[in-house]
Tab-separated table of C-alpha atoms in Angstrom:
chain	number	residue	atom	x	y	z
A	1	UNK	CA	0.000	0.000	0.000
A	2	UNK	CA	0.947	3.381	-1.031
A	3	UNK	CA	-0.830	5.981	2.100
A	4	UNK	CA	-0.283	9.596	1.581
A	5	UNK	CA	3.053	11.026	2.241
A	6	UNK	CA	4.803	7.500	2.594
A	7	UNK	CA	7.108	5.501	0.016
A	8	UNK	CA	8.960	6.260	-2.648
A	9	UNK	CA	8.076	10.395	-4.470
A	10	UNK	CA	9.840	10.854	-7.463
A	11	UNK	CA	8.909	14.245	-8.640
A	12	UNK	CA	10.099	17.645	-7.121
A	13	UNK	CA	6.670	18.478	-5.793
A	14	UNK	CA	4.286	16.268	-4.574
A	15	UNK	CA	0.701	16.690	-3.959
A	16	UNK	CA	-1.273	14.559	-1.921
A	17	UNK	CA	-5.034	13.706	-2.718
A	18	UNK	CA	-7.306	15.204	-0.124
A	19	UNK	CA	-10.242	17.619	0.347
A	20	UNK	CA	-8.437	20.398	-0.807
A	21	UNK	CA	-6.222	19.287	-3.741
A	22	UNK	CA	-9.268	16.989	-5.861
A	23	UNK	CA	-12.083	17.709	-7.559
A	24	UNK	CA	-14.568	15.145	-7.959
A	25	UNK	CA	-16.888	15.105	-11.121
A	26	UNK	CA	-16.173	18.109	-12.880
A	27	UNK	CA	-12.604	19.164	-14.455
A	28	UNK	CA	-10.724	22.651	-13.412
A	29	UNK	CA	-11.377	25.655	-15.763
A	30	UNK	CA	-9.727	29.169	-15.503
A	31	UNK	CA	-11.154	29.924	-12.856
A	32	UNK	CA	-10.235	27.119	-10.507
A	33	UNK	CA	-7.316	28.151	-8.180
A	34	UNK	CA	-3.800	25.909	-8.591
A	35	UNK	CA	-3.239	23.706	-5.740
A	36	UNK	CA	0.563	23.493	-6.648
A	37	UNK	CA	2.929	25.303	-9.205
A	38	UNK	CA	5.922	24.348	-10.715
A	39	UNK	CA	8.642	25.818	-13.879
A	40	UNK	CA	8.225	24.362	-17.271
A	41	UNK	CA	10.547	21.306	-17.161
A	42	UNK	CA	9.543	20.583	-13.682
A	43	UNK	CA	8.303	17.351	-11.999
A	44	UNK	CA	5.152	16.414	-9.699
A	45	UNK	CA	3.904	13.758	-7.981
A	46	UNK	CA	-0.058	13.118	-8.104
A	47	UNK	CA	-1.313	11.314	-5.884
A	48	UNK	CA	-4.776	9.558	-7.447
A	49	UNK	CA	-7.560	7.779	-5.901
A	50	UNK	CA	-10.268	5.826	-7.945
A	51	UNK	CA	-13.489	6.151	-7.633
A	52	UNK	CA	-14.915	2.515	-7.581
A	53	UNK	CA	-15.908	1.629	-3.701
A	54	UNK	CA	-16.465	5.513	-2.974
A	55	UNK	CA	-19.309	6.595	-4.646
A	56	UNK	CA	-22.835	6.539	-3.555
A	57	UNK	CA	-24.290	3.382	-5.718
A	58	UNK	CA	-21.446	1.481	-3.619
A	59	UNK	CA	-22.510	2.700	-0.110
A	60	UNK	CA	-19.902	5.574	-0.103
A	61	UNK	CA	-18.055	3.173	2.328
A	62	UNK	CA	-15.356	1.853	0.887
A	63	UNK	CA	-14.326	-0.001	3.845
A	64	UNK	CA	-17.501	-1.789	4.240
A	65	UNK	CA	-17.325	-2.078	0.252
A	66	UNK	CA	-14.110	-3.963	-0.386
A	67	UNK	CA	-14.107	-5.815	3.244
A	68	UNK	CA	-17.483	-7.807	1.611
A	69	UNK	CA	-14.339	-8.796	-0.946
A	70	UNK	CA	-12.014	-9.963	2.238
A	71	UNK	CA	-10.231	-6.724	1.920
A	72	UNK	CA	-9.496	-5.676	5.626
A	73	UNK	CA	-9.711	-1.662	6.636
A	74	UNK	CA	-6.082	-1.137	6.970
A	75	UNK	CA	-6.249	-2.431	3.242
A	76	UNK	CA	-8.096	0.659	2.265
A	77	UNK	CA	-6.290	3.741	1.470
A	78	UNK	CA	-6.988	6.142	4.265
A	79	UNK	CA	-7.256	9.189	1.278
A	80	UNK	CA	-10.356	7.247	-0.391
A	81	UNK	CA	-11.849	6.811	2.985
A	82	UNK	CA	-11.238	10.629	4.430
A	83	UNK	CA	-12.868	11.518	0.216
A	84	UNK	CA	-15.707	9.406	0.982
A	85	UNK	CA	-16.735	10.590	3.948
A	86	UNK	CA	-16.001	14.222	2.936
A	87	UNK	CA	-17.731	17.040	1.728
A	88	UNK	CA	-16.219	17.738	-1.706
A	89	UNK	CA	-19.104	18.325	-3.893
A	90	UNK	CA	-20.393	16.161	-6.492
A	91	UNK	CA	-24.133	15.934	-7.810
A	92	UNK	CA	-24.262	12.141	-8.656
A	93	UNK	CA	-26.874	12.974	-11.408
A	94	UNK	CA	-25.062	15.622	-12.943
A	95	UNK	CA	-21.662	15.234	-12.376
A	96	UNK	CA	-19.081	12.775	-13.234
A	97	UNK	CA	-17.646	9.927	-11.525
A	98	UNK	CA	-13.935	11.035	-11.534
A	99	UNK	CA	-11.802	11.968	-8.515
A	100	UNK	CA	-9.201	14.644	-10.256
A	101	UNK	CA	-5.921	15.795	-8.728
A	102	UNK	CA	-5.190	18.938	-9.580
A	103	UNK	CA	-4.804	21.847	-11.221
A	104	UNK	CA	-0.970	22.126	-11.359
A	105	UNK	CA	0.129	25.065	-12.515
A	106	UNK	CA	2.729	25.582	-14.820
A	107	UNK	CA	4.559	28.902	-14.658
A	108	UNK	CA	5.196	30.194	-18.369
A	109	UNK	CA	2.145	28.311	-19.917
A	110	UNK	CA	-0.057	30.675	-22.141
A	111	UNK	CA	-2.622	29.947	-24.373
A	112	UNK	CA	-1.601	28.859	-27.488
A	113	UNK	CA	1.020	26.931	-25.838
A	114	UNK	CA	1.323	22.857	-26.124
A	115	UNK	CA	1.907	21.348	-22.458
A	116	UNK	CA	4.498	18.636	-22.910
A	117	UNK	CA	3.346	15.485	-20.502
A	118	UNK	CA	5.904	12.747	-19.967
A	119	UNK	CA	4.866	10.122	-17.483
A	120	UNK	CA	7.952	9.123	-16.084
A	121	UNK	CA	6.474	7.262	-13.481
A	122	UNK	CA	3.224	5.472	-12.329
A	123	UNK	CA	3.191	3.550	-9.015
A	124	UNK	CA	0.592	0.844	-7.874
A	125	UNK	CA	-1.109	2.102	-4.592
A	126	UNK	CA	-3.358	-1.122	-3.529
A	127	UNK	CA	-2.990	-4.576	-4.487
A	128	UNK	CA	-6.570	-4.725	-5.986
A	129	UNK	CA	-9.219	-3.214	-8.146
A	130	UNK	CA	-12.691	-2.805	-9.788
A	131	UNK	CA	-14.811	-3.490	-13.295
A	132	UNK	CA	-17.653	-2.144	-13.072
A	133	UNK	CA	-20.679	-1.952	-15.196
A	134	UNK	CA	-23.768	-0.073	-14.463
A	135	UNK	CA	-26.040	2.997	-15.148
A	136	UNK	CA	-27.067	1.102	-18.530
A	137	UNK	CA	-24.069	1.839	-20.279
A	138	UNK	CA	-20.979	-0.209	-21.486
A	139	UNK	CA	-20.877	-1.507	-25.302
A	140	UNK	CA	-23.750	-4.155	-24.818
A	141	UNK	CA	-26.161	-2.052	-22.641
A	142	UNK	CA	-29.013	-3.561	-23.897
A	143	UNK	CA	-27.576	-6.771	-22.961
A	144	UNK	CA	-25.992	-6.295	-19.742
A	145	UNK	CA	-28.439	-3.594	-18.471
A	146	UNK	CA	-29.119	-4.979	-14.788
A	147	UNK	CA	-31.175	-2.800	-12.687
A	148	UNK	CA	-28.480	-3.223	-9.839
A	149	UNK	CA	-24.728	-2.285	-10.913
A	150	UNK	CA	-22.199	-5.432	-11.220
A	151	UNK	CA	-18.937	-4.874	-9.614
A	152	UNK	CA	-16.465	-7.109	-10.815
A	153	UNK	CA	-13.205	-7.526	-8.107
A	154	UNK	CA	-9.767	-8.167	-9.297
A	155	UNK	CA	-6.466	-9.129	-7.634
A	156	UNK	CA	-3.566	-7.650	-8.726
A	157	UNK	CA	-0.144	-8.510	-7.821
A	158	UNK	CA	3.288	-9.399	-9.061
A	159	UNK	CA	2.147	-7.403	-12.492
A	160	UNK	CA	-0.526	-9.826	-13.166
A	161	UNK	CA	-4.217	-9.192	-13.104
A	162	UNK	CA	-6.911	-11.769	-11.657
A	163	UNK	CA	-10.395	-11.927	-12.716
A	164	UNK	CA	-11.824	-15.104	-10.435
A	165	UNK	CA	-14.817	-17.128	-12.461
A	166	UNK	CA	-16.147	-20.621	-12.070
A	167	UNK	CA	-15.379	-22.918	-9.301
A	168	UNK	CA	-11.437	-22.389	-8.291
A	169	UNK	CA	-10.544	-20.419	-11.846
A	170	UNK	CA	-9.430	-17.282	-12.768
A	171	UNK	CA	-8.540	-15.577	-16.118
A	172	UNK	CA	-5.138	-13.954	-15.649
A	173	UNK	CA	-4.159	-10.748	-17.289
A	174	UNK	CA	-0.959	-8.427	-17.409
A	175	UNK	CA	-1.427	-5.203	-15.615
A	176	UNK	CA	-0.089	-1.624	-17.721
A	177	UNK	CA	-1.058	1.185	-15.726
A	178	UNK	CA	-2.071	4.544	-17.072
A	179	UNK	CA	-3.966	7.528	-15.990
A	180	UNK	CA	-7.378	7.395	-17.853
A	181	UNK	CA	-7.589	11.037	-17.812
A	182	UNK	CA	-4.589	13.568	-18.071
A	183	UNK	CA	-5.418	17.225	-19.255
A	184	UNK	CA	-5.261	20.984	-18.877
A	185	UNK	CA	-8.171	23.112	-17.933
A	186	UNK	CA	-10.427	24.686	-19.914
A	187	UNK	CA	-11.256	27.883	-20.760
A	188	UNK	CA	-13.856	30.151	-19.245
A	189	UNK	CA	-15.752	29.781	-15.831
A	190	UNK	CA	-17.427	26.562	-16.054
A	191	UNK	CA	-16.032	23.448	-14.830
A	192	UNK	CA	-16.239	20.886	-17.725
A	193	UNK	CA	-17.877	17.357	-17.145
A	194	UNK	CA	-15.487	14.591	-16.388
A	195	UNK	CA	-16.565	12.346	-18.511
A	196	UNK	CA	-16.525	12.841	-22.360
A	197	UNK	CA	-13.025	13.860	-23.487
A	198	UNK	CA	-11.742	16.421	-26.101
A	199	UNK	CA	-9.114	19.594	-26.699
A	200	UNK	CA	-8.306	19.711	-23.209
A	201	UNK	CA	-7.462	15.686	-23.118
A	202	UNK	CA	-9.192	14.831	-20.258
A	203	UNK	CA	-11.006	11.356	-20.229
A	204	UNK	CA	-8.734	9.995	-22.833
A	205	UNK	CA	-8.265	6.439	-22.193
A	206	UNK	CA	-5.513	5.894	-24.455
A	207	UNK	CA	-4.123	2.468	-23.069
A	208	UNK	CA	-0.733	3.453	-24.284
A	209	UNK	CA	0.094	6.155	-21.988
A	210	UNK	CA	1.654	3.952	-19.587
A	211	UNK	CA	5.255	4.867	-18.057
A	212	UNK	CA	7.742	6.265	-20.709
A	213	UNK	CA	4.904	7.978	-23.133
A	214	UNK	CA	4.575	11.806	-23.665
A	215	UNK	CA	1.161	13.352	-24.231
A	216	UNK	CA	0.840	16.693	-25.910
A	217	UNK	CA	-2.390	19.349	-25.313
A	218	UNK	CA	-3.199	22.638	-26.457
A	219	UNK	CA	-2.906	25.116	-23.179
A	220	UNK	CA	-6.153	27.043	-22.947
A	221	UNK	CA	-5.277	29.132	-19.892
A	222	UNK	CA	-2.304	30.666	-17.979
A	223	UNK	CA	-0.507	28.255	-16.520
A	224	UNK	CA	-2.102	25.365	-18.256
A	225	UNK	CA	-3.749	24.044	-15.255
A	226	UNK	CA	-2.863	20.462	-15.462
A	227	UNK	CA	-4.516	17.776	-13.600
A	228	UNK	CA	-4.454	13.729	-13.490
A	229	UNK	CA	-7.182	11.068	-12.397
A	230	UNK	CA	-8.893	7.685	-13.460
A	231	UNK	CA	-5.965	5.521	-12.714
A	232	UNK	CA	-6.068	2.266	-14.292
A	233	UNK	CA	-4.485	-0.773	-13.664
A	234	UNK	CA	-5.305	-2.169	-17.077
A	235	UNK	CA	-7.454	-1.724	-20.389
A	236	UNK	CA	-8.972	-3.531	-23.107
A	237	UNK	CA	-8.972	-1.377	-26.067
A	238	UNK	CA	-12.726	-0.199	-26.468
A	239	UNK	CA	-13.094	-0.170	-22.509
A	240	UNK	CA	-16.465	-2.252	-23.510
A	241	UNK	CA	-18.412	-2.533	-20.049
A	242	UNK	CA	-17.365	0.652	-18.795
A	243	UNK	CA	-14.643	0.756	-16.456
A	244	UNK	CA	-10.943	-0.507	-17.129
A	245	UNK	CA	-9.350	-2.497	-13.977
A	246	UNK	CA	-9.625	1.134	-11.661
A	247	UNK	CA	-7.708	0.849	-8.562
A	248	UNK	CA	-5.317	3.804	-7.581
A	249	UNK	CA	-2.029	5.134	-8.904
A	250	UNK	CA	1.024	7.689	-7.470
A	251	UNK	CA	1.697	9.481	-10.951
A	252	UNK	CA	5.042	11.260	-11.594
A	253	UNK	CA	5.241	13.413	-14.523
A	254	UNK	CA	7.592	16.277	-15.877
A	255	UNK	CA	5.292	18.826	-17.615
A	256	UNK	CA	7.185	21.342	-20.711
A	257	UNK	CA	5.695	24.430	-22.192
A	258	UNK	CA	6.273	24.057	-26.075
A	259	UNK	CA	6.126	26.982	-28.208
A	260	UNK	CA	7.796	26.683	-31.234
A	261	UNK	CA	6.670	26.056	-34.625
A	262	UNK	CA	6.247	22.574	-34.390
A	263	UNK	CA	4.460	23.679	-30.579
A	264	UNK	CA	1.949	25.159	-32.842
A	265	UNK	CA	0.827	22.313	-35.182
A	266	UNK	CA	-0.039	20.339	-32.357
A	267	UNK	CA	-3.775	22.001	-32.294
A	268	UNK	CA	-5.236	17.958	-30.371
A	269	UNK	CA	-4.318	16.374	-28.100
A	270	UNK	CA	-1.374	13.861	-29.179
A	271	UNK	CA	0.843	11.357	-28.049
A	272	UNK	CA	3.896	9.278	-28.310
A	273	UNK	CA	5.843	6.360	-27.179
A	274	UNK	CA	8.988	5.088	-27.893
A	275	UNK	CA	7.538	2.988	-30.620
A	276	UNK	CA	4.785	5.371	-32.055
A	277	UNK	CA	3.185	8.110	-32.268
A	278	UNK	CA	-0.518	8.400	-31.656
A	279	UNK	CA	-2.785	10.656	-33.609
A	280	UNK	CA	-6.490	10.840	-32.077
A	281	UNK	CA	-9.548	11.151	-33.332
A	282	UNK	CA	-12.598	11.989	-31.232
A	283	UNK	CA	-16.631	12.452	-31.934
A	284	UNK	CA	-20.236	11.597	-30.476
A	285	UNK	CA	-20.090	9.235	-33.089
A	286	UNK	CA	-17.536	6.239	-33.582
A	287	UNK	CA	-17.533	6.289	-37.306
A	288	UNK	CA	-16.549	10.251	-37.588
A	289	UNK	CA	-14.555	9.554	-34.221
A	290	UNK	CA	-12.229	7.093	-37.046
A	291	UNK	CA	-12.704	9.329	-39.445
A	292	UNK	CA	-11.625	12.223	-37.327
A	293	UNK	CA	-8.486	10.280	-36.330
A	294	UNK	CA	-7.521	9.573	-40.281
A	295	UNK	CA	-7.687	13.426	-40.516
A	296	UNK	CA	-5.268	14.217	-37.957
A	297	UNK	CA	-3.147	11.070	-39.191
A	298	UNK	CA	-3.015	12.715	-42.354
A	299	UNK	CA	-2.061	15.824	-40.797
A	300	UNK	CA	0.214	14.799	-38.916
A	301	UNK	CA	2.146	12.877	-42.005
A	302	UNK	CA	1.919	15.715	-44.180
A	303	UNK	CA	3.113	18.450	-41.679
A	304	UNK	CA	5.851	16.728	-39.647
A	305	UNK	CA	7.143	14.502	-42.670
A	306	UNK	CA	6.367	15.842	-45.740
A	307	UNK	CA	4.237	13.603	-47.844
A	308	UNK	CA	1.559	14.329	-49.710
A	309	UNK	CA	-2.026	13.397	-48.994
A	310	UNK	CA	-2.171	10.418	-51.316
A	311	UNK	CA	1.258	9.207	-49.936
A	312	UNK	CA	0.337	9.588	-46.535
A	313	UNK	CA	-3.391	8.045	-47.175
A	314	UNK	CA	-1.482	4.830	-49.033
A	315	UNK	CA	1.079	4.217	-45.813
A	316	UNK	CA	-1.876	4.565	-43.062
A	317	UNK	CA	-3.914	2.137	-45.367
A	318	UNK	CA	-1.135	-0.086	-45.673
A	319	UNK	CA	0.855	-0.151	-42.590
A	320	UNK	CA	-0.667	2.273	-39.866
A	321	UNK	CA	-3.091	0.418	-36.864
A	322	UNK	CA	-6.024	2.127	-35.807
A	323	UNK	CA	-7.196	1.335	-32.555
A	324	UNK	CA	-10.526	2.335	-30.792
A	325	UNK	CA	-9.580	4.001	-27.222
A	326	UNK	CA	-13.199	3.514	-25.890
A	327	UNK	CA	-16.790	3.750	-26.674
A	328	UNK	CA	-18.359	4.676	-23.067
A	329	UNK	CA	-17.028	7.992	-22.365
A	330	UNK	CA	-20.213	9.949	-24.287
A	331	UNK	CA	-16.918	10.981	-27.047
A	332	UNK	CA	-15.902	8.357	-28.521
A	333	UNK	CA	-12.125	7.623	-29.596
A	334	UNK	CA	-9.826	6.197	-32.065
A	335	UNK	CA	-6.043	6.460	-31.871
A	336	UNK	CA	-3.557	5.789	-34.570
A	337	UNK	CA	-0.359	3.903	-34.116
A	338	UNK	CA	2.594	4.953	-36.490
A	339	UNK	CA	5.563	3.401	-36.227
A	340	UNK	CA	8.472	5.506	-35.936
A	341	UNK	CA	10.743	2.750	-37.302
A	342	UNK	CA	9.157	3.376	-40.377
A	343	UNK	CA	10.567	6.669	-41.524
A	344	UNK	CA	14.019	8.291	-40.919
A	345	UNK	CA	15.236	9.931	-38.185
């Protein structure tokens, strides 16, 4: 277990998740006050906490929640129980389910500006987690549309991820932790919804964001106002019956304002991993959600290497993979995987 304040803290700062340093449902905009700042090139520690066993069609007891799944109290972070039993607002009609760290402020960021993300590191905090599906949603929600929500409980351990079924068997699955949603606030006075994604990033949930990747997003305010929540233990790509594996993360990142030329193609979010680099697409619908991420493929081809469209049309059609991210976050989303091997230096 990973409490507050103890193990290892890799970034320069480090902000704990509590009452004063989360928001819970609704995303910062320019108008919500930092809760840490740090220089462009800088690193922080988040601090995350999911929101399966905290919210209110789970008892808002998370003790009593995961001890019905043998988990004993001193197995349950003391920063999800002190959220649970707190007053940090969240309308459970209207607002999302998301517990958000954040905003971190970073000190030259202007709009205009592209916020450089790299995820340098991303530490387990419990040695379990949550599927859920509910609420009706989910890929199949005419299908697996219970009137009760079904909470699925997995170990996790040793890197591996344990989904019991049947009498003494369990499907067993690699955990790659990521932060489901990374992004910078929006602009205006009105905190955004945590759920659907879009220019600010947000509820991404690109799998491939795991340790080592670098995400890119359009600053909308002064001082970019970055945040970090929806840890994941692991995701299917599609995300099809709602949740990933959610259980809670420590996040280190080192955040970069960009501002040159290239700085100012980047107009979407955008990522990268040693590998690849991941155009997205995102829409209501999935179809112009593939089609949208083809567009900034092409866009991408055309304005950091040169080719024309047809060129560029020809090598995604032959040799690019697009993925879908998820279709449960209201926005749907496709990425695109290009292989860097595939063009010169």
């Amino acid at each position: 277990m990973l409490e507050t304040g103890t193990g290892p803290i890799d970034g320069a700062v480090y902000v704990p998740a509590s009452a004063r340093t989360v928001r819970w449902g609704r995303l910062p905009c320019a108008d919500t006050p930092p809760v840490a700042e740090i220089p462009s090139g800088g690193t922080v520690t988040l601090d995350t906490v999911s929101h399966e066993g905290i919210l209110e069609d789970q008892g808002r007891d998370p003790v009593a929640f995961f001890g019905a799944y043998g988990v004993r109290p001193d197995g349950v972070l003391r920063d999800a129980r002190e959220l649970a039993a707190s007053a940090v607002p969240r309308d459970p009609v209207r607002d999302g389910p998301h517990v958000v760290t954040g905003p971190v402020r970073v000190a030259s960021a202007r709009p205009g500006d592209v916020l450089r993300v790299e995820t340098l590191s991303l530490r387990r905090r419990a040695p379990y987690g949550i599927v859920s599906t509910r609420h009706g949603r989910g890929a199949l929600p005419g299908e697996f549309a219970a009137k009760e929500p079904e909470f699925t409980f997995c170990r996790a351990e040793d890197g591996t991820g344990r989904i019991a079924y049947g009498a003494g068997r369990e499907a067993r699955f690699p955990l790659a932790p990521f932060l489901g949603l990374t992004g910078v606030a929006t602009a205006g006075g009105e905190p955004a919804h945590s759920v659907p994604p879009g220019r600010h990033g947000g509820n991404l949930d690109i799998k491939h964001l795991v340790t080592g990747s670098t995400l890119y997003l359009p600053v909308q305010v002064d001082g970019a106002g970055f945040y970090a929540g929806d840890p994941h233990y692991a995701q299917g790509n599609g995300e099809v019956a709602l949740t990933a594996l959610e259980a809670p993360l420590r996040a280190t990142f080192r955040l970069t304002v960009l501002r040159d030329a290239a700085a100012h193609l980047l107009r979407r979010p955008f990522a990268e991993t040693r590998a690849h680099w991941i155009p997205v697409g995102l829409h209501e619908d999935l179809g112009e959600a593939m089609r949208d991420a083809v567009r900034a493929a092409l866009d991408f081809l055309r304005e950091r290497h040169g080719m024309d469209g047809h060129a560029a049309y020809a090598y995604l059609s032959a040799a690019a993979d697009f993925e879908v991210s998820q279709v449960v976050d209201r926005v749907q989303g496709v990425h695109c995987l290009i292989r860097k091997s595939d063009f010169p230096s």
